[in-house]
mmCIF file of N, CA and C in Angstrom:
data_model
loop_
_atom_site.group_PDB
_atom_site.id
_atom_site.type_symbol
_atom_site.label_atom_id
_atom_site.label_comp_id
_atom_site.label_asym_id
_atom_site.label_seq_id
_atom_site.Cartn_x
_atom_site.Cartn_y
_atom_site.Cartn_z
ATOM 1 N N UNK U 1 86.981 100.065 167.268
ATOM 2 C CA UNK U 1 86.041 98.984 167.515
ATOM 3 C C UNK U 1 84.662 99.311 166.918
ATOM 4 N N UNK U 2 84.008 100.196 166.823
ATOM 5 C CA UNK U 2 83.062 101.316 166.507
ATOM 6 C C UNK U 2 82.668 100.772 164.965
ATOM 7 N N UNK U 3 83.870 101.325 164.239
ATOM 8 C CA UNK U 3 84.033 101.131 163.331
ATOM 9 C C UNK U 3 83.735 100.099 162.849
ATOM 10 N N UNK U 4 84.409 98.857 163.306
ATOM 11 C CA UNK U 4 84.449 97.530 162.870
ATOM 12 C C UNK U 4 82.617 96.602 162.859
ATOM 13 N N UNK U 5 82.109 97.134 164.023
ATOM 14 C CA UNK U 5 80.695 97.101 164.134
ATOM 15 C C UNK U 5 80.400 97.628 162.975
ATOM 16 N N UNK U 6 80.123 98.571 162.331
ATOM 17 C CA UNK U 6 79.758 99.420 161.728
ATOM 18 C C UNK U 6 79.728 98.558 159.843
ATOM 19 N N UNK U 7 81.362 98.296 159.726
ATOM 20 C CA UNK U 7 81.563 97.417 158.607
ATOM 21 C C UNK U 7 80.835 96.164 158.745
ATOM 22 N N UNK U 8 80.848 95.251 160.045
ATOM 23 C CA UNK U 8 80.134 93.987 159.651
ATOM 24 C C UNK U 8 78.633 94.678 159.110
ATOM 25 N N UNK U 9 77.993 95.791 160.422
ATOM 26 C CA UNK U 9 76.260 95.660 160.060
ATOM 27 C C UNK U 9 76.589 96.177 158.380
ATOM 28 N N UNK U 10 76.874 96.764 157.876
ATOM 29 C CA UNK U 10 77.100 97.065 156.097
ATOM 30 C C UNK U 10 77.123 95.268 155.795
ATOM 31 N N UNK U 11 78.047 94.864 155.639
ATOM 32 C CA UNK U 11 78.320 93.275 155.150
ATOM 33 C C UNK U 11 76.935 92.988 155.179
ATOM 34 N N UNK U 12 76.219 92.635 156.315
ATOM 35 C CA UNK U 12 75.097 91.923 156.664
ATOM 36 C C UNK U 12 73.721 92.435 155.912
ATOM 37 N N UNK U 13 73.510 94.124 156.098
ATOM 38 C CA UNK U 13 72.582 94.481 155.244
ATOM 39 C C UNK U 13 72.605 94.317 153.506
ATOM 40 N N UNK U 14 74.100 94.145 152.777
ATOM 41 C CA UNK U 14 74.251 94.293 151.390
ATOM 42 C C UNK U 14 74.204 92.800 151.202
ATOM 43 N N UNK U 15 74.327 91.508 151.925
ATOM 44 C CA UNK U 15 73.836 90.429 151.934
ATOM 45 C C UNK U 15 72.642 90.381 152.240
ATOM 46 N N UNK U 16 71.637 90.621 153.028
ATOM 47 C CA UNK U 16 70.044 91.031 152.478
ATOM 48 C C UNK U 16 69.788 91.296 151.753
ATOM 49 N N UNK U 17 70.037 92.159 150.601
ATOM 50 C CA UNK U 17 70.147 93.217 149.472
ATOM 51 C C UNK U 17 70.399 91.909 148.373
ATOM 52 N N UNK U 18 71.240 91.512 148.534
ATOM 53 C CA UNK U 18 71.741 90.799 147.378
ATOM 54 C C UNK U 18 71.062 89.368 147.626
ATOM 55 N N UNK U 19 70.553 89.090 148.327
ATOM 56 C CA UNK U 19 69.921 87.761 149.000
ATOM 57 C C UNK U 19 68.513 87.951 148.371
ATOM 58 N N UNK U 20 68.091 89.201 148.208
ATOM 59 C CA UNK U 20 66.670 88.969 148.063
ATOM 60 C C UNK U 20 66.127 88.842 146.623
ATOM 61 N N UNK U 21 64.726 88.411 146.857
ATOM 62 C CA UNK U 21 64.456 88.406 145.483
ATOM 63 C C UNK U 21 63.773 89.153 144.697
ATOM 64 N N UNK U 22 63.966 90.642 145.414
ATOM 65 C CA UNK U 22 63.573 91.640 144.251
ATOM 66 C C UNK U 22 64.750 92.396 143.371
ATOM 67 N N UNK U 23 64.360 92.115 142.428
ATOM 68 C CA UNK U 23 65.408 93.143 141.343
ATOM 69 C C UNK U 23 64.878 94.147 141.028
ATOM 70 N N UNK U 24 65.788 95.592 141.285
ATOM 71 C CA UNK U 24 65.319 96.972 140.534
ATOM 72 C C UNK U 24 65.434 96.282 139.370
ATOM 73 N N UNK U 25 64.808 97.408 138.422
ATOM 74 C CA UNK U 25 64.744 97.303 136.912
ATOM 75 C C UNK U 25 65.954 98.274 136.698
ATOM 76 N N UNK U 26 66.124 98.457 137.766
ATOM 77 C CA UNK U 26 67.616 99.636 136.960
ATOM 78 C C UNK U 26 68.939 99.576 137.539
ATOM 79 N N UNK U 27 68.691 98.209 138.562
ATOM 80 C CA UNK U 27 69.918 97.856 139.459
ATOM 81 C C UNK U 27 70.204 96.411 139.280
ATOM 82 N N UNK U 28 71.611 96.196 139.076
ATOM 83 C CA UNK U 28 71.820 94.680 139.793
ATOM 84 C C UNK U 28 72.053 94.274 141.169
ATOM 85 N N UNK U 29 71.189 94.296 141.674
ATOM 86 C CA UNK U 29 71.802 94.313 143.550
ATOM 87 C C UNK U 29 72.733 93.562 143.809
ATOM 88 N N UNK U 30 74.027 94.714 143.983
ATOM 89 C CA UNK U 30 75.328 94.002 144.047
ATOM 90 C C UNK U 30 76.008 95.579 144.916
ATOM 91 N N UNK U 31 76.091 95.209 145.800
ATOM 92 C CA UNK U 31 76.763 96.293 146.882
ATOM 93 C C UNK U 31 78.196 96.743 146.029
ATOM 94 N N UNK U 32 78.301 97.853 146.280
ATOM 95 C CA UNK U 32 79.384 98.841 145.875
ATOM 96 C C UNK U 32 80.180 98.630 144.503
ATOM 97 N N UNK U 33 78.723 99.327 143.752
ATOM 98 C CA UNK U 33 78.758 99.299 142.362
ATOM 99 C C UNK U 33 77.703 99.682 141.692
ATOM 100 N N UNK U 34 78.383 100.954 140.866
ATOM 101 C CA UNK U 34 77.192 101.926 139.833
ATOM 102 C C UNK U 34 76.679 101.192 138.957
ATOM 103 N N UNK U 35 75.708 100.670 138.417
ATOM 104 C CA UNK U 35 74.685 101.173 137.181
ATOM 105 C C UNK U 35 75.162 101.972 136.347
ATOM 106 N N UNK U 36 75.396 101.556 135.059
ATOM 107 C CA UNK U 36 75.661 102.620 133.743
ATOM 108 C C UNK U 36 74.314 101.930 133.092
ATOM 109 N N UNK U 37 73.710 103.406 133.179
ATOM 110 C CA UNK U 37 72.551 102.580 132.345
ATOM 111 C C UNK U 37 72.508 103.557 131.036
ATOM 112 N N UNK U 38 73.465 102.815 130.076
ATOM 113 C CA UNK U 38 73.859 102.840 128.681
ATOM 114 C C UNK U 38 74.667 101.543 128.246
ATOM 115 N N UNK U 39 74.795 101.970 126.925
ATOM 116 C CA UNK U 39 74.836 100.273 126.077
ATOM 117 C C UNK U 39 76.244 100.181 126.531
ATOM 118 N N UNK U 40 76.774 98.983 126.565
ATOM 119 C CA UNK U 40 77.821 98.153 127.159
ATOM 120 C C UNK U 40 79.257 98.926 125.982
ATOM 121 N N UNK U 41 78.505 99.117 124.686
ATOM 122 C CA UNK U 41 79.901 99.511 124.014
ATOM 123 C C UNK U 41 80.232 101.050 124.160
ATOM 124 N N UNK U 42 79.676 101.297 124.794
ATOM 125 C CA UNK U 42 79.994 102.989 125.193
ATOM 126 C C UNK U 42 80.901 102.842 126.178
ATOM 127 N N UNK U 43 80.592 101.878 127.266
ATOM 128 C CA UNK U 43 81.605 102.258 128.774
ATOM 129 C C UNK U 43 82.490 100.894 128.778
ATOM 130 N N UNK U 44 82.297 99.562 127.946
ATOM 131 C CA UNK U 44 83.109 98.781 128.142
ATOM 132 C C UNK U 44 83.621 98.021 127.106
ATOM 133 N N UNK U 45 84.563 97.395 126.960
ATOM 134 C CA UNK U 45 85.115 96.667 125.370
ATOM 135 C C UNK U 45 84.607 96.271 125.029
ATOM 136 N N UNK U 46 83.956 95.769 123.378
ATOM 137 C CA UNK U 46 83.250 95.422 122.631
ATOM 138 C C UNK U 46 83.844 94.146 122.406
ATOM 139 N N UNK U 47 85.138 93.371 122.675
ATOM 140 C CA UNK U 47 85.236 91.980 122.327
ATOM 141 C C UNK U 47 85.485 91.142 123.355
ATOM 142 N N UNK U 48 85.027 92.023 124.557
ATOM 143 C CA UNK U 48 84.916 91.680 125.673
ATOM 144 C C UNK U 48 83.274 91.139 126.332
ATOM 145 N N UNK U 49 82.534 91.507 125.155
ATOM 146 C CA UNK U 49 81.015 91.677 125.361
ATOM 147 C C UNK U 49 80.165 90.659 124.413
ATOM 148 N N UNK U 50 81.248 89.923 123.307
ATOM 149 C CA UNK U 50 80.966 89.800 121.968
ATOM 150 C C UNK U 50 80.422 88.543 122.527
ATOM 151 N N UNK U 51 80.415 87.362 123.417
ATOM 152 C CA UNK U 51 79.492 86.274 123.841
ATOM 153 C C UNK U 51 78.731 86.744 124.364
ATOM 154 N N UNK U 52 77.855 88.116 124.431
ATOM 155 C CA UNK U 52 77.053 88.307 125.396
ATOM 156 C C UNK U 52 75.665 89.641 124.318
ATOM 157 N N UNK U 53 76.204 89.693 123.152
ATOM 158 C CA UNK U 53 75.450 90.162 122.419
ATOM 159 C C UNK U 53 74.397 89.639 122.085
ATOM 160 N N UNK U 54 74.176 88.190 121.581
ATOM 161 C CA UNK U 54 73.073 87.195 121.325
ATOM 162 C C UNK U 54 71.829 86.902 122.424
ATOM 163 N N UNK U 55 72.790 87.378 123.682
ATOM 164 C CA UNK U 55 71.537 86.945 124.335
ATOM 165 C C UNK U 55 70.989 87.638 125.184
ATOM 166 N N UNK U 56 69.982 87.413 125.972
ATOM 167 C CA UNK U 56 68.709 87.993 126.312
ATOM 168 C C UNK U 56 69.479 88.944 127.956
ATOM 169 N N UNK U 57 70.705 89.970 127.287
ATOM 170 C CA UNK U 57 70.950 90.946 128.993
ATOM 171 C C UNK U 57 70.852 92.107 128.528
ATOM 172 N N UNK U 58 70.716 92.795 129.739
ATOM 173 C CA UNK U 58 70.368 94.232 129.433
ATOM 174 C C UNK U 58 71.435 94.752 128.415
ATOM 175 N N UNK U 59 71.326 96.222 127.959
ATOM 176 C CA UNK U 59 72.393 96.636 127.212
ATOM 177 C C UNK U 59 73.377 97.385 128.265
ATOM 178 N N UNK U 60 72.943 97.602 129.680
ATOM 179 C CA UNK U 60 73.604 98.333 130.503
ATOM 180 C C UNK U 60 74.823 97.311 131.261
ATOM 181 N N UNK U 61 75.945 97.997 131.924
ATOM 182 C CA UNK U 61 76.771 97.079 132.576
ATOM 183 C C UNK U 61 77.405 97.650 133.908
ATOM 184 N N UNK U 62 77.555 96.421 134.281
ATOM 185 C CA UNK U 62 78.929 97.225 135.423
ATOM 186 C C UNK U 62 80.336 96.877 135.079
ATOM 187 N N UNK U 63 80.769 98.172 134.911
ATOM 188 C CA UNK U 63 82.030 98.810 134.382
ATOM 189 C C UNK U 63 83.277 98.197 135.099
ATOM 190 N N UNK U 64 82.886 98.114 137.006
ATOM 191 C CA UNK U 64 84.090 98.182 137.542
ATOM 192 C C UNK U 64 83.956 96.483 137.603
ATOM 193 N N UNK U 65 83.112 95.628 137.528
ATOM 194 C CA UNK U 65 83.442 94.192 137.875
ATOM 195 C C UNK U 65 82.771 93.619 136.312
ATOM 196 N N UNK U 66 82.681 94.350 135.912
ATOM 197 C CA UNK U 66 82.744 93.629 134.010
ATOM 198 C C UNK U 66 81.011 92.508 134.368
ATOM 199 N N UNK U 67 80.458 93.163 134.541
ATOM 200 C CA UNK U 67 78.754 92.617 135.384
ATOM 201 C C UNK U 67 77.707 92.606 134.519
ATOM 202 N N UNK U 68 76.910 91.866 133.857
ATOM 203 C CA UNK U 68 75.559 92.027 133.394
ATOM 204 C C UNK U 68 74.509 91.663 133.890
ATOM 205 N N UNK U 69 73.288 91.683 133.505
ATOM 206 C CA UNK U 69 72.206 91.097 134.024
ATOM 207 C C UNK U 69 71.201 90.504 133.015
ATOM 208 N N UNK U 70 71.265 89.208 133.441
ATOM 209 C CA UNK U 70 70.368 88.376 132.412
ATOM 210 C C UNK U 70 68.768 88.738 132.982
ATOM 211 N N UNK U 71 68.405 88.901 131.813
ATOM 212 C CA UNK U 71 66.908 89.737 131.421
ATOM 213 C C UNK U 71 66.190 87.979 132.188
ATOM 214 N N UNK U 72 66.541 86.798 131.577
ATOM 215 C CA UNK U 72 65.380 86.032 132.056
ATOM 216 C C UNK U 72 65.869 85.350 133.480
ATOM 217 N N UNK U 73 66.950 85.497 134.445
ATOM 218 C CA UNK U 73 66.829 85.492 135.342
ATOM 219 C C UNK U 73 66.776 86.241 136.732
ATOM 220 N N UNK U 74 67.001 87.685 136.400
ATOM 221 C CA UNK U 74 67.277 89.025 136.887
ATOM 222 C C UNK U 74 69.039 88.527 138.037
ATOM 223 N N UNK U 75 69.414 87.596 137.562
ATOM 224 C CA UNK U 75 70.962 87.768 137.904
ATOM 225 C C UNK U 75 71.864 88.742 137.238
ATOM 226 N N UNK U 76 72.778 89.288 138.226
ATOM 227 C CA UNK U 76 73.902 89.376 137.747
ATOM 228 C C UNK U 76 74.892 88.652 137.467
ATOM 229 N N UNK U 77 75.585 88.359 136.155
ATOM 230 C CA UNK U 77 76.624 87.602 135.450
ATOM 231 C C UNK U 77 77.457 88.397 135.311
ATOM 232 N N UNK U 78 78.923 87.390 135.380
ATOM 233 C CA UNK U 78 80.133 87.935 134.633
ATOM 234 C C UNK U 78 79.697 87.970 133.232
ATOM 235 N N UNK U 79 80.916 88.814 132.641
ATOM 236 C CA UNK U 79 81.233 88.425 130.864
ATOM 237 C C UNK U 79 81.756 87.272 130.579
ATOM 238 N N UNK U 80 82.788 87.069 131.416
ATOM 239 C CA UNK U 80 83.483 85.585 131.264
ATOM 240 C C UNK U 80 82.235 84.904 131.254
ATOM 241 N N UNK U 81 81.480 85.013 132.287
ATOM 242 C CA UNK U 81 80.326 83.666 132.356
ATOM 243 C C UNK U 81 79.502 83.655 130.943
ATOM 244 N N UNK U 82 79.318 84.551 130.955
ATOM 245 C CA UNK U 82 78.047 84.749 129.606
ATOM 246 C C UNK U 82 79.064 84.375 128.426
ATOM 247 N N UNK U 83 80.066 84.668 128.110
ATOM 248 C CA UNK U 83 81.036 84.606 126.794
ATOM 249 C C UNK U 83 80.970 82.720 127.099
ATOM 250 N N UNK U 84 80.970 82.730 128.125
ATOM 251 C CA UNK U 84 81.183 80.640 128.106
ATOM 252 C C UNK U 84 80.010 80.600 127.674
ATOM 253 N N UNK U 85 78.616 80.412 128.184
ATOM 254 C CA UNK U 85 77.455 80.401 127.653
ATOM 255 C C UNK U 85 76.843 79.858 126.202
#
């Protein structure tokens, strides 16, 4: 039971986190998930990235949910999203 307390207050604080409107400059606030802060073709496929070269996101990504961050809205985006774009 302990436990289960324990998981919602996590849920609730990483929805604060992700709710708010400050962005690190070196994070996408997105609960349980690293920052590679190196260029996207080092840690992830390059024709997987190829709608997302033109425009204005960091060169860094997240690896495990395929994640960027658009420079002019400090969101995190899919690739899919940005490759539609």
């Amino acid at each position: 039971m302990f436990a289960i307390l324990i998981n919602i207050a996590l849920v609730l604080l990483c929805s604060e986190i992700v709710s708010s409107s400050f962005i690190d400059p070196q994070i996408c606030n997105q609960c349980s998930e690293e920052f590679r802060n190196n260029s996207c073709e080092t840690f992830c496929e390059e024709d997987r990235l190829a709608g997302c070269l033109g425009q204005n996101l960091t060169s860094g990504c997240f690896c495990k949910s395929g994640t960027v961050r658009d420079l002019d809205t400090g969101e995190c985006i899919t690739i899919c999203q940005c490759s539609k774009n």
